[in-house]
Structures are given as C-alpha cells and as structure tokens.
XYZ file of C-alpha atoms in Angstrom:
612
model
C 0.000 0.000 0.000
C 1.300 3.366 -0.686
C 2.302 5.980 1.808
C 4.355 9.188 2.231
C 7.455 6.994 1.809
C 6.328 4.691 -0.895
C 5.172 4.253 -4.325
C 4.269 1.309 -6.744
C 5.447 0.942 -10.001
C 5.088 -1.757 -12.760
C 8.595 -3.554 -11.432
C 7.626 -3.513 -7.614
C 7.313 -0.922 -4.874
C 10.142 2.021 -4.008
C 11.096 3.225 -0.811
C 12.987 5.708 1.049
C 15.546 4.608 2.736
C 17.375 7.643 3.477
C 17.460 11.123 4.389
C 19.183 14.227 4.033
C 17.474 17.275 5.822
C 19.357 20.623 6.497
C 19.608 21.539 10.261
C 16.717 23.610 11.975
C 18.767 27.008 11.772
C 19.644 26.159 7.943
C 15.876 25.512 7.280
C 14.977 28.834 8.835
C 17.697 30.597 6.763
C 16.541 28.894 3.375
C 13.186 30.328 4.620
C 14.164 34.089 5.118
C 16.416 33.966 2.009
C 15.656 36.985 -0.291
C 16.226 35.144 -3.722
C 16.088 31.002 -3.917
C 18.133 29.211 -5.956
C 16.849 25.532 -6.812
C 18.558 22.821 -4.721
C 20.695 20.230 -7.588
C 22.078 17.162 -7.094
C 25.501 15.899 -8.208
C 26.879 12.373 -7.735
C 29.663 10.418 -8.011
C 30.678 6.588 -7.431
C 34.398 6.313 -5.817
C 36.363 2.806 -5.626
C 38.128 2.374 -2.587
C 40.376 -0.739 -2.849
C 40.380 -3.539 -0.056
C 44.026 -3.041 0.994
C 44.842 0.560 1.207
C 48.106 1.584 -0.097
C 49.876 3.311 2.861
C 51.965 5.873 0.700
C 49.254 6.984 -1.064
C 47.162 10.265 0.515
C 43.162 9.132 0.273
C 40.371 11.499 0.872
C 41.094 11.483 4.347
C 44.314 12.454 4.269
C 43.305 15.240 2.196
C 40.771 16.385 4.126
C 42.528 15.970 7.745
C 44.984 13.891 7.844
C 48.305 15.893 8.165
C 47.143 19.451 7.924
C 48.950 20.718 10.739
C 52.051 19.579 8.710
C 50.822 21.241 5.333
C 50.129 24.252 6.860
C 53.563 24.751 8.654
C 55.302 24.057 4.952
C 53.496 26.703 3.155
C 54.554 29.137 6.106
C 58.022 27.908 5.378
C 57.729 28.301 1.689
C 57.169 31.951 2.768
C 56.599 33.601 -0.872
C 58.138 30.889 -2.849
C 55.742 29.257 -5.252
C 55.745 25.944 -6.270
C 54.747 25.741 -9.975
C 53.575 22.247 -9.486
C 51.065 23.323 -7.232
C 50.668 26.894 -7.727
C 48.655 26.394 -11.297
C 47.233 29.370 -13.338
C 43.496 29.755 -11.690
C 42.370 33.096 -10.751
C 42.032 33.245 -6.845
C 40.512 35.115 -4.328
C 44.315 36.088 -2.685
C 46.662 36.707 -5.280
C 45.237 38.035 -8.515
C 48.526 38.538 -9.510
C 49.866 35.101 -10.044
C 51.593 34.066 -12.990
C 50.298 31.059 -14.936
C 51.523 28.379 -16.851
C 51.604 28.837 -20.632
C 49.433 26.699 -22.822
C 52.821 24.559 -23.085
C 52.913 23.784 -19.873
C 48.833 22.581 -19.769
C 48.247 18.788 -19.677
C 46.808 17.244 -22.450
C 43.465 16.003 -21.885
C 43.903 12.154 -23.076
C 40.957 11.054 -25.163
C 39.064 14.114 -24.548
C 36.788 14.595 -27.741
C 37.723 12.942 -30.229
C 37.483 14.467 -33.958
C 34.884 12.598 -35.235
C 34.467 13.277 -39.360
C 37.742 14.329 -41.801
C 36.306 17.825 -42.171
C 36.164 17.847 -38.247
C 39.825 17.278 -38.206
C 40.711 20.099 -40.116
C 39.758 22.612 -37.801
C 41.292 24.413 -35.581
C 38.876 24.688 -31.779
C 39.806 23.420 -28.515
C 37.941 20.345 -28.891
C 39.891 19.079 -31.575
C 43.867 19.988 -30.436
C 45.187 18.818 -27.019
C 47.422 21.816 -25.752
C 51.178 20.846 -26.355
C 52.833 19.905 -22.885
C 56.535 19.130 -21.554
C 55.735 15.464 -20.852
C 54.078 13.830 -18.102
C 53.984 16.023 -14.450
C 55.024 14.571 -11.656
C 53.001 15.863 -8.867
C 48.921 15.584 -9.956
C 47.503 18.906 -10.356
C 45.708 21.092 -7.723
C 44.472 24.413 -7.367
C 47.230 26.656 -4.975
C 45.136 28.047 -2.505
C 44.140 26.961 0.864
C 40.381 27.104 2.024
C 41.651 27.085 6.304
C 44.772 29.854 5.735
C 42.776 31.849 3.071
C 41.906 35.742 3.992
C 39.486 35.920 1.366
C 35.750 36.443 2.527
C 34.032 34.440 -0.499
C 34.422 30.824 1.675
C 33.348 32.129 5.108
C 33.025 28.731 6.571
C 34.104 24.457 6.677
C 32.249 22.463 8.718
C 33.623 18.884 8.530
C 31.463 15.786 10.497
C 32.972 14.184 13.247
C 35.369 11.113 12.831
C 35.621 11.919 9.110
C 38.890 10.927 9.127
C 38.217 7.311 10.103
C 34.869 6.886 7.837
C 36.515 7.438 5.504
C 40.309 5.608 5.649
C 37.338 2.266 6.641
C 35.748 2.686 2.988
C 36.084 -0.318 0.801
C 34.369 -0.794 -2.728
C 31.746 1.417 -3.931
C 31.140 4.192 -2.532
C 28.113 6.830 -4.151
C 28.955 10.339 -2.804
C 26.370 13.161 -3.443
C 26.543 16.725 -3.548
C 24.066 19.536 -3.528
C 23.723 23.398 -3.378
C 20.858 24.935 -0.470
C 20.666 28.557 0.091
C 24.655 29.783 0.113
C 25.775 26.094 1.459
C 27.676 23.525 -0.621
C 26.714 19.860 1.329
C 29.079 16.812 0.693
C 28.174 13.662 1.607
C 26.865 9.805 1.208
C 24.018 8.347 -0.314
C 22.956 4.715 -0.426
C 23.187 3.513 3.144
C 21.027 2.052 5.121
C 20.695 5.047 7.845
C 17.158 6.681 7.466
C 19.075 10.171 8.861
C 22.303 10.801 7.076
C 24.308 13.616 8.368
C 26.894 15.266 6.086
C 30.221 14.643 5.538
C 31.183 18.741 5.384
C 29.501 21.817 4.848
C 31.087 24.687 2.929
C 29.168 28.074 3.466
C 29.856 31.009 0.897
C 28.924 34.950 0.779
C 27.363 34.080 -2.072
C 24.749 31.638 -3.421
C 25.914 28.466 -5.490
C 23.511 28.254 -8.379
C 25.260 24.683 -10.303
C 27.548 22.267 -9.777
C 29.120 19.068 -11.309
C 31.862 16.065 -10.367
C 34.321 15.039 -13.084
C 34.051 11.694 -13.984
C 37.134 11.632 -15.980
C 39.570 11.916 -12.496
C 37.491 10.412 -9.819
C 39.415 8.021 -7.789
C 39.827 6.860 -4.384
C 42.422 9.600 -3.402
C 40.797 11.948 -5.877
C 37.440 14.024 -7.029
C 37.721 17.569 -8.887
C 34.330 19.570 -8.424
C 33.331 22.948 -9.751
C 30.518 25.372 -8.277
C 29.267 27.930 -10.039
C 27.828 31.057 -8.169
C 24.764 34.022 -8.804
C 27.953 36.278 -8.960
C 29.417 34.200 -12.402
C 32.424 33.303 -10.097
C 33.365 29.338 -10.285
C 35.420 27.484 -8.156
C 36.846 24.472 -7.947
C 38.064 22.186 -5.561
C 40.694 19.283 -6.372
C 41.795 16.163 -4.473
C 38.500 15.870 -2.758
C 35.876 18.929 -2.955
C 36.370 19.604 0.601
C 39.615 19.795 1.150
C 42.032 22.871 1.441
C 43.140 23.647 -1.958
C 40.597 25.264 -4.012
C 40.932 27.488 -7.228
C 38.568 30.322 -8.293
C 37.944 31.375 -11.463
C 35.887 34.147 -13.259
C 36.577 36.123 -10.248
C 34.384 39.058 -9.880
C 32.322 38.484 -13.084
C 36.087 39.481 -14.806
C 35.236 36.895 -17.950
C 31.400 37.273 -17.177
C 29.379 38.983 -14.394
C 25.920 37.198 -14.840
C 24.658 34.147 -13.019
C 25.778 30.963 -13.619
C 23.016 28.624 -14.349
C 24.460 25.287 -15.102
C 28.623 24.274 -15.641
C 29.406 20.557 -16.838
C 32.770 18.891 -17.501
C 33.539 18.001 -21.266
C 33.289 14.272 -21.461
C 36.683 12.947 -20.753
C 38.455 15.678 -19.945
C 40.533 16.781 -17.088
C 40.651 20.033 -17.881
C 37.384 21.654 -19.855
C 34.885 22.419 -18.922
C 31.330 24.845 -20.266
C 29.561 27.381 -18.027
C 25.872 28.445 -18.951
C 25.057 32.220 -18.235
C 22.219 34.265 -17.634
C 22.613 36.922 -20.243
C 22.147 34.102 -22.970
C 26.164 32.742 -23.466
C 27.886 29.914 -22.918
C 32.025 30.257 -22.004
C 34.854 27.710 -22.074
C 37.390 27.138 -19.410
C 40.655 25.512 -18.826
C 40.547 24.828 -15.002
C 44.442 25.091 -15.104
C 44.136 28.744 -16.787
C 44.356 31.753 -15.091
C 41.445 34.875 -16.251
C 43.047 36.247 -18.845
C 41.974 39.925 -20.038
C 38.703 39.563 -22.298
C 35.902 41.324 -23.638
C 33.000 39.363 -25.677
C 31.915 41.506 -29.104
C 28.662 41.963 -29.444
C 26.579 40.707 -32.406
C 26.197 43.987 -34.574
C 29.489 45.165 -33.605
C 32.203 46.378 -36.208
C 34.322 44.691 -36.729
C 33.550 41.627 -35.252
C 36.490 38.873 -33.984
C 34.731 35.834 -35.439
C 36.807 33.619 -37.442
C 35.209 31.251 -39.990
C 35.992 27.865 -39.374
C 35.692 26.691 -42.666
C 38.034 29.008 -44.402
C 34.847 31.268 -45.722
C 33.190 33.735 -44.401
C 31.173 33.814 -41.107
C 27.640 33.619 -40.410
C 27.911 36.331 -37.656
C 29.715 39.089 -39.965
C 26.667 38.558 -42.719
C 23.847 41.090 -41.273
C 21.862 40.770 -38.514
C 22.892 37.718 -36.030
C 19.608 35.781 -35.457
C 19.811 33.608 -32.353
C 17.366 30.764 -34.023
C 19.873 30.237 -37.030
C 23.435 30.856 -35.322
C 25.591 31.123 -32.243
C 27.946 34.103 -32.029
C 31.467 33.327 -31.480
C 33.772 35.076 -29.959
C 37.234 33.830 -30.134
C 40.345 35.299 -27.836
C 44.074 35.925 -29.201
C 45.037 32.595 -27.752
C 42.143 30.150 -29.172
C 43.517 27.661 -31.947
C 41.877 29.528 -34.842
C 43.492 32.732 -34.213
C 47.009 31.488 -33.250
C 46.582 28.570 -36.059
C 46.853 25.828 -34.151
C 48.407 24.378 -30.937
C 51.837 25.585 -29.738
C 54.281 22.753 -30.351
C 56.096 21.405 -27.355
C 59.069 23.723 -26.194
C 58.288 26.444 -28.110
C 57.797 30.121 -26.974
C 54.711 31.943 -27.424
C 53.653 35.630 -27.891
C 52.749 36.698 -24.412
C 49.364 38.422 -25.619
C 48.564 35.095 -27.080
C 49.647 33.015 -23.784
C 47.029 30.443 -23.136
C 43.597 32.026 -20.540
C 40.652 32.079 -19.874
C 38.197 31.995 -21.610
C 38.987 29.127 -24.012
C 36.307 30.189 -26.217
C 32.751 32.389 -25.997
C 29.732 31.600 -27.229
C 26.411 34.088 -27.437
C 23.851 31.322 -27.997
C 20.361 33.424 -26.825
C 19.917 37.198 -25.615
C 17.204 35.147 -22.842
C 19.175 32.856 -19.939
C 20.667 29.844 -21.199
C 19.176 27.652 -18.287
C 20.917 24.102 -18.689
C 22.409 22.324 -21.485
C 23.745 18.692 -21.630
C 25.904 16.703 -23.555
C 25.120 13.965 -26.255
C 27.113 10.694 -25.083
C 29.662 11.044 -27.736
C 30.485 14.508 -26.040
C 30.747 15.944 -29.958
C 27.243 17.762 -29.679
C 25.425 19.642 -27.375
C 21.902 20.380 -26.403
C 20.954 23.950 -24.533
C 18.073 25.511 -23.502
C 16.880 28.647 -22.969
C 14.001 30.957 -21.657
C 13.091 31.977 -25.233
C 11.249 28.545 -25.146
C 14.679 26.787 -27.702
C 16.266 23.838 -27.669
C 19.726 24.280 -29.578
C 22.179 21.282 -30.950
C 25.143 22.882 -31.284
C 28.283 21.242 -33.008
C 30.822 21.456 -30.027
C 33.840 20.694 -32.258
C 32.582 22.742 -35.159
C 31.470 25.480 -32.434
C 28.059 25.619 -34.538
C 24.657 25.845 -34.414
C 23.171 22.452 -35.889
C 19.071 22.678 -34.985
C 17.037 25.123 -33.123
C 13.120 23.319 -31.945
C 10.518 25.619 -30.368
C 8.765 24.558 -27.291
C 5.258 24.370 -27.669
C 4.614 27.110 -25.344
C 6.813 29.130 -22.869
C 10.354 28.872 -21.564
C 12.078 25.405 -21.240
C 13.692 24.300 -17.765
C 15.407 21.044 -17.961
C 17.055 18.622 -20.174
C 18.442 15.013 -20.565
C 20.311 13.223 -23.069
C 19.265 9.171 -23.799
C 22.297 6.837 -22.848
C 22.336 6.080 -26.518
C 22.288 9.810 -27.866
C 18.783 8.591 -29.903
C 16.945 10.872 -27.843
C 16.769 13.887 -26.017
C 14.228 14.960 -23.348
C 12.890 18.813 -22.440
C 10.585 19.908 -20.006
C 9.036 23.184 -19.605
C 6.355 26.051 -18.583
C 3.830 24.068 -21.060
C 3.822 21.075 -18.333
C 4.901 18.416 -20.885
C 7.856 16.361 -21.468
C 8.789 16.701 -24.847
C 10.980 13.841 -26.450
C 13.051 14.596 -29.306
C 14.570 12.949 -31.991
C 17.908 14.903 -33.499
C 18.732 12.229 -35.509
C 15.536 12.585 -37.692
C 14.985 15.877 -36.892
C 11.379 16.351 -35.236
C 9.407 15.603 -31.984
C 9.073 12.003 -31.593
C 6.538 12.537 -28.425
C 4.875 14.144 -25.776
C 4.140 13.229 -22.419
C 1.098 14.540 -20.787
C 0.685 14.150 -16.583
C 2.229 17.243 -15.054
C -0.265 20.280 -14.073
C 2.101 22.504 -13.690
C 5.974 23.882 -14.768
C 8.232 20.621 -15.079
C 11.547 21.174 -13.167
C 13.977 18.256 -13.658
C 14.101 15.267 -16.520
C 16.139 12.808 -16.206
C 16.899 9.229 -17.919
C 17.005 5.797 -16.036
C 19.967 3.806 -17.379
C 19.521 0.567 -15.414
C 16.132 0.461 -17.444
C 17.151 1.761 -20.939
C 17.902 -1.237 -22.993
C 17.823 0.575 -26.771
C 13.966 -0.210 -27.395
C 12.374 0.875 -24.137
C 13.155 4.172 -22.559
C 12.524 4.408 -18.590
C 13.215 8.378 -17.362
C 11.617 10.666 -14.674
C 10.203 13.777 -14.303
C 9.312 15.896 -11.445
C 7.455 19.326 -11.509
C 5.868 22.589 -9.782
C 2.761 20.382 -8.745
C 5.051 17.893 -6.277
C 4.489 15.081 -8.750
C 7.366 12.381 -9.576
C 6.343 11.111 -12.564
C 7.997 7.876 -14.512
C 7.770 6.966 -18.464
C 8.402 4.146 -20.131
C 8.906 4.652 -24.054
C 8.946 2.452 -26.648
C 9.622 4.175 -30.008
C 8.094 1.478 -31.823
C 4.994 1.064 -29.442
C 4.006 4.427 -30.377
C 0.701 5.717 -31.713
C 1.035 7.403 -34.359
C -1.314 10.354 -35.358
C -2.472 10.586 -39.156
C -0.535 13.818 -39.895
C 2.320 12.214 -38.691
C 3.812 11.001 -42.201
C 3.125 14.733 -43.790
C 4.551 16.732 -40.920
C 7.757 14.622 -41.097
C 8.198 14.984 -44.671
C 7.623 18.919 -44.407
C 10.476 19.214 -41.351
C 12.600 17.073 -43.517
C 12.213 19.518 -45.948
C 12.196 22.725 -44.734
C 15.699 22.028 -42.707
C 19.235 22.046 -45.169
C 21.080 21.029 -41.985
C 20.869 17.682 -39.876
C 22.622 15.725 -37.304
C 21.780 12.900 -39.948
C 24.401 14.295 -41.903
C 27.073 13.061 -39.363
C 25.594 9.732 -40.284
C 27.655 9.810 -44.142
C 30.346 12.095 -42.930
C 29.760 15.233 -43.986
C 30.100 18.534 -41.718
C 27.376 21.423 -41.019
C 29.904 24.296 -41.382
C 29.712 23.591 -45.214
C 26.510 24.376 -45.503
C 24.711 27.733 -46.725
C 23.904 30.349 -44.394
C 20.184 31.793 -43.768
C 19.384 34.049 -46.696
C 22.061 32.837 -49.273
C 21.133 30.867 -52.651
C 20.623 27.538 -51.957
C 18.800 27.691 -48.849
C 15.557 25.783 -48.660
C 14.465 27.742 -45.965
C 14.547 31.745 -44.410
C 16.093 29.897 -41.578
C 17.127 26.469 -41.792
C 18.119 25.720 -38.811
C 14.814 26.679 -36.807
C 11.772 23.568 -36.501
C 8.447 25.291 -35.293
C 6.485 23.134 -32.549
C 4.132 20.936 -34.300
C 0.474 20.564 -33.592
C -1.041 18.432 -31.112
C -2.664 16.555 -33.026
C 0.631 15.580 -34.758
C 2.329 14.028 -32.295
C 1.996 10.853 -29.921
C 1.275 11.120 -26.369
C 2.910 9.559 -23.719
C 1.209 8.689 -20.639
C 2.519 8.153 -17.237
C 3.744 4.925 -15.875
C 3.726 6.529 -12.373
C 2.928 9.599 -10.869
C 3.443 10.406 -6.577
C 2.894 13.637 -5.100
C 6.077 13.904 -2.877
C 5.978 15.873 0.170
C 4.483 19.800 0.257
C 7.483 21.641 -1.105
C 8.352 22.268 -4.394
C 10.891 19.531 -6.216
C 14.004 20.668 -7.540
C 15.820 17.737 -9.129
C 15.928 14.210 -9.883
C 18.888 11.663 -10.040
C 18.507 8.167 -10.828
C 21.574 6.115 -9.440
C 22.209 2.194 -9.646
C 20.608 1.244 -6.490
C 17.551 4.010 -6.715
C 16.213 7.744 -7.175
C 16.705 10.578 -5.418
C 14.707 13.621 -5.131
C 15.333 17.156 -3.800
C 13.333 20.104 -2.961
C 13.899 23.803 -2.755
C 14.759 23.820 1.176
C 17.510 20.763 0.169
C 15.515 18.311 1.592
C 16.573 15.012 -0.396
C 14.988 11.737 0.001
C 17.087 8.305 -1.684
C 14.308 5.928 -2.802
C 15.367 2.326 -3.115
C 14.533 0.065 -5.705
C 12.315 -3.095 -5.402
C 14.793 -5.439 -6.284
C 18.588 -5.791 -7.468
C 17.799 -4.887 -11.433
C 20.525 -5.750 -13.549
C 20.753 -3.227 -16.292
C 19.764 -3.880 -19.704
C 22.485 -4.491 -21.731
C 22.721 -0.500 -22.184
C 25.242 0.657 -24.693
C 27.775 2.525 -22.345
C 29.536 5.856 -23.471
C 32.226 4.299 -24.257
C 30.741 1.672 -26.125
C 28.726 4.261 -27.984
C 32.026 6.504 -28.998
C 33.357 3.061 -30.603
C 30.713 2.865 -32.576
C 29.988 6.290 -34.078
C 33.707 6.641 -34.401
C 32.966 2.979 -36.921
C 30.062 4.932 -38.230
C 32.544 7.772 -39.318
C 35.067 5.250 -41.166
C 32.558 3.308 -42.895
C-alpha cells in the first residue's frame, strides 16, 4: 500500500531509505532567504580498494589527515611558489599570479575525439590537445588553501565528526552526493542504510551556489575535482576531494562574465574543460588550469567583429543581422587555436598576448538565460536551452549551431540526453515532457501528466535497454512522474507522415548528416542561394494533433514543497526540494541493467560509423 514513503510501479514498490534534511537554523535561513536558488544534485561513485596503499594520501588524508604539517610548509615556503602546485586559476588572494603557458597545460587524453575528416581540419579546442613538456610529476591542484585563506568568499568548513576514520574504513563502492541549499555547498553519502544521514562537510559562501558538477574523468579513491558555479558568475573548484584545502577560483568578480551561472558541466573525458551556462544568454569555455586572462565578448552587430570562420569562408555572424534561431555568435580570444593557427608545439615560446587564458572560447547562444544544457554521449554535440522557449544542438567541435526546436509554449527548464544519444528529453512552462529525436529531426513525443511547470528530466539507465526508454520527471505540482517509451509502441497520429516529410524539408542542416560524414559548417547560411528555408536551422512546434502522447507509468505527489531535481543512481532515485531536503528511494529489487550501450561503447561505434 502506498504511503508518504512509498510508491508502486510496474517492477515492484520504491522506498525511502534515506534522508538528508538541512539543520533547523539552515531551514529557517533557506526560509528568510531573499532570492532562492533551486537545490541540484551531483553524484559520483568512488572505488576504494580492499588493501589501502599506505603511501598513497586518500580522501582522508586530504581532508585531515596531516594538515597541521601542510600548513607549517606553506609558512616555510614563505613567498616561494611551487609551480607544481601553484597552477594558473584566478584566486581570491593573489590576482597577480603568474600562470603556466598553454605549453605547460596537460593534455586532456581522449578528450573529444574528432569525429568526421572535415572535423579534423579545424582548428577549436575540442579538436587539439594543448602541447605539454611530458608527463607532471606531482597531480595537479588548485594553490590556494580554504583554512589559511583571507578571502571572505568561503566564510566557513564544517567537517562531520570522525571523518577521518569513515573514511580511511571505505572499501568498494562508494556513491557520494553533492548539492547546493541557500549559500551552502553539502558533501556527503548516499545509499546507506541510515534513514538520517548527516553530512560529511559543509562549505558556506557569501554568495549563493547556483550549479555544480563532479568530473568523472579523475574520480578516484584519493581523488574528485568539483566545480561550483555562483549568482555572482564566479566558479570554483576544488581538487583532491571537494572539501579539502586547496581550491581554485575562477571568473573572479564576473572578470570573464558577471551574470549568473546557471548550469557548468565537464567536457566528457576531460581533465581540464569544462562549459559554463550564463544568464545573459552565453555559454564560455574554461581551462581549469588557466588563469582569467583579459577579455571582452563583441557583441553581435558590432564592427568589426572577432569571429573567425571555421571553414576558411566567411562567417555567419559578420553577414547582417545575427539571429539567435539560425546561429551562435562566437567570440574567439588571441590565444584560441583559430586565431594562433593551431596548438603551440612542445618547447616552443609563445607571444605573451597570445599566452594560453581564460576563456577558451565564448559563445552568445540566446539574448534570454541559457538555463541548462547537456551533452550527447559522444560529447561531440550539445543540447541547450533557454528561456526563449529553444532547444539548440550545437556542433561542439565545429562550435556551430546544428538545430534550433521551439517549445510548444513558454520557456524550457530542464534537459536530458538518452544513454544512446537517440533521444533527447525537455521539459518546460507548457507542463509536458517533450521527447526529441535529433537524428531525424522532429518531436518524436509528448508526455502529458504534469499540471504545472516541469523542473527536472532525467533518464534511467539501469532500465534503458535501446527499445524501451525508462526516465523521470518531477514538476511545480510535487508530482514524480515515470515513463516508459517504446519508439516502436508508439501511436502514431495521421498527420504524422506529412509533418515529417515537411520538417525534412524545410531544414538544409541535420545531425543525420554526421551519419555519411559530412560537416554542417559547409553548408549555406540563412538568406544565401541555396537555402531551402529563411532559416534552416529553426523547426516550429508541431500541432497536437501531430504528435503521440505519452502517458505516465507513475505519478506520486512527494511531500508539500516544491521539487528541484531528480537523479537516478544504480541502487535508486533521489529527489530534492527547494529547502535541500533530499529523500534516496530504493529500488524493489537488485535490477541488472539492460544491456545499455555505455559511453564508451557508444564513442566506438559512431567513431565505426565515421570510417565506414
């Protein structure tokens, strides 16, 4: 029977297990806060080994374990810098610090891979590796320390009692989870069997963390790099374990850019990249190993504009009018590959204007908030959305706009990308979940059972299997909604064969062109001979009437404040709420997943796709 702390659903019955509450006086602070930022989850599963190497420094050690003894060798080092340590990120103590030049930056080791010949032949940061001196030896890790630090942006650590032991008695898996509430960053564990799970540390800020995400691409045991972006547009990041006493901060001040951040992701792969969403519509690159170098975005309109074509001709941007539904404007610094014509070669000295910063590369994608984008699995495309009601596919190698899909009513809030990159998933201010197809270019679904703003989408990849989609929703009206879809078990409306044939035609530019290896930046521009279309790019939101609906497999109404986010991990769900109240529900029974084609399994086989 279902309860507050239950629900039923076609494979058995979920439960909470688990807890994560903030204290009394945090609940009564999220209350009185003046502005509200949306509690979101990050995770990340860390494998501890059975028989602990003693030389080796684990999260504990980082976090406590020989402080004192850190501590008293910086004051020894007096000024002197260690270059291993001291890496180019703009801080909060000594703006002034030299950085590393881009020969000195790591390369990131299968970090996008150029997927198409005409791919290859450009010059972005997603295609060259930065030229290095060889391998480091010391791992590296932001040069500031959180406990000796004057500055007043981290005005607080609170770490739990006997972390230090909990931590050195890990073995196996271990699922840590992180999440913003009110101007608190909360690290701990989810997945145990205590109901009440108190934190691992707290870090409180002057300001209000508004995103947040874990590189997969470093975790370890001894090791898990974390960036936070903030309502100010500053980022940090935290290295060795997010809680520990080195930290970095970048885009200090708003220097780069000075609106919000609303969502920051790692590049697939990479140690180093990673993409910051904006409020004022853009989308910037950084290097976490750069320091903030001195930058100024053009404007669209602007004479003359610094946007190099990538395709040897002449750019979209400089050709009228920029229109945000056919194009993203580019902005590209001294130092970006195009402009210095490639990658510095190893041991070679570089023009100190051109010296490798921040940003990596700047891209105006709406003039509304970019609110969240994600990447496909592949990591060579990306989907963003935005309060103008969009959904762009940009060309991350390319740096391109691909499509452009209009919601069918409002702004959109959330997106997810299917494990196999057939699908992606929007919700928005219409209360539907649309699913979309890039691959054939049009809305494959829509799924009807919210009644009001859906938050947070999210896919389930125990139960993907290829042919049957599970993902979740959750929404304004407290529901937790899960779908199952079947692309093949759809219904499909009579207008459905003419509607496809007109998107088909009215677009000259498709992700199905990846398919025989051929490359959007050849294409025409809006407005030029040739072009099928006044814009090409842009798909209108069809009809009701020509699209299937999706119903719900399940829908609970979870507790009386509003839901935030949704997570689905290997052993369950979890769900948050704006005063970061998060609840882990367990599943019925030990699923084993379906066979799903991993990321990695899925780069193979588009980079085969690309061959043949």
């Amino acid at each position: 029977m279902e309860n507050d702390w239950t629900f039923v659903a076609p494979e058995g019955v979920y439960s909470v297990t688990e807890e994560h509450k903030p204290t009394p006086l945090a609940q009564h602070t999220i209350a009185a806060a003046p502005i509200l930022y949306p509690t979101k989850i990050s995770t990340v599963v860390a494998r501890f080994s059975a028989n602990k190497a003693t030389n080796s420094p684990g999260l504990s050690q980082l976090l406590g374990g020989g402080r004192e003894r850190e501590v008293k060798r910086e004051k020894e080092k007096g000024v002197v810098k260690e270059r291993e340590d001291g890496l180019s990120v703009s801080s909060s103590d000594d703006p002034d610090d030299g950085s590393p030049d881009a020969s000195s930056t790591p390369a990131p080791d299968g970090a996008l891979t150029s997927p198409v010949v005409p791919h290859d032949q450009l010059n972005t940061p997603f295609v060259h590796s930065p030229g290095g001196l060889g391998k480091r030896k010391t791992v590296p890790r932001p040069k500031h320390n959180m406990r000796t630090t004057s500055s007043t942006f981290i005005t607080r650590l609170q770490n739990a009692d006997n972390l230090n032991k909990a931590l050195q008695s890990k073995q196996g898996e271990t699922t840590f989870l992180f999440y913003n509430s009110a101007k608190t960053f909360v690290w701990t564990e989810a997945g145990t069997k205590l109901k009440v799970r108190e934190p691992l540390a707290r870090i409180y800020f002057s300001a209000y963390p508004t995103c947040h995400d874990v590189n997969l691409a470093t975790v370890s045991s001894d090791r898990i790099d974390v960036i936070i972006g903030f309502h100010t547009g500053d980022i940090l990041w935290f290295a060795g374990d997010p809680i520990s006493s080195r930290y970095g901060r970048l885009n200090k001040q708003g220097r780069i850019c000075s609106s919000p951040c609303t969502a920051i992701r790692w590049v697939p792969d990479s140690p180093n990249l990673f993409l910051v969403s904006h409020a004022d519509g853009t989308i910037v690159i950084y290097d976490k190993e750069r320091e903030d170098g001195s930058f100024i975005p053009h404007e669209p309109g602007s004479s003359p504009p610094p946007v190099f074509p990538l395709d040897g001709g002449s750019s979209n941007s400089s050709q009228g009018e920029w229109n945000p539904l056919d194009s993203i404007f580019v902005t590209m610094p001294p130092w970006h590959p195009v402009t210095t014509g490639g990658p510095v070669p190893p041991g070679a000295k570089q023009d100190k204007e051109k010296a490798a910063k921040n940003p990596v590369s700047h891209w105006r994608v709406s003039r509304r908030s970019i609110v969240d984008f994600v990447f496909s699995p592949d990591a060579k495309f990306l989907a963003a959305i935005s309060e103008d009601g969009c959904l762009r596919v940009i060309d991350t190698v390319a740096e391109q706009l691909v499509d452009c899909y209009a919601s069918y009513f409002g702004a959109l809030n959330c997106v997810a990308w299917s494990p196999d990159g057939r699908f992606i998933l929007t919700g928005g201010q219409d209360d539907l979940v649309t699913i979309f197809s890039p691959w054939e270019q049009r809305v494959i679904a829509r799924c009807q059972g919210h009644s009001s703003f859906v938050s947070a989408v999210a896919f389930d990849d125990v139960r993907c299997d290829g042919r049957t989609y599970r993902f979740g929703s959750i929404g304004e009206d407290n529901k937790l909604i899960l779908w199952d879809f079947s692309s093949g078990a759809l219904h499909r409306p009579k207008l459905h064969t003419a509607h496809h044939q007109r998107m088909s035609m009215t677009s000259s530019i498709s992700l199905a062109l990846r398919r025989r290896g051929e490359s959007t930046i050849y294409l025409p521009p809006s407005g030029t001979p040739g072009a099928e279309s006044p814009l090409p790019r842009y798909h209108p939101a069809p009809s009701r009437n020509e699209v299937a609906v999706v119903q719900p497999v399940v829908a609970k109404h979870v507790g009386n404040d509003t839901l935030t986010d949704i997570a689905f991990l290997s052993r369950g769900l979890l769900t948050a709420n704006k005063l970061g109240h998060i609840k882990f529900w367990i599943r019925p029974l030990a699923v084993q997943p379906r066979h799903v084609r991993t990321q990695s399994a899925y780069r193979r086989a588009s980079q085969a796709d690309a061959i043949g």
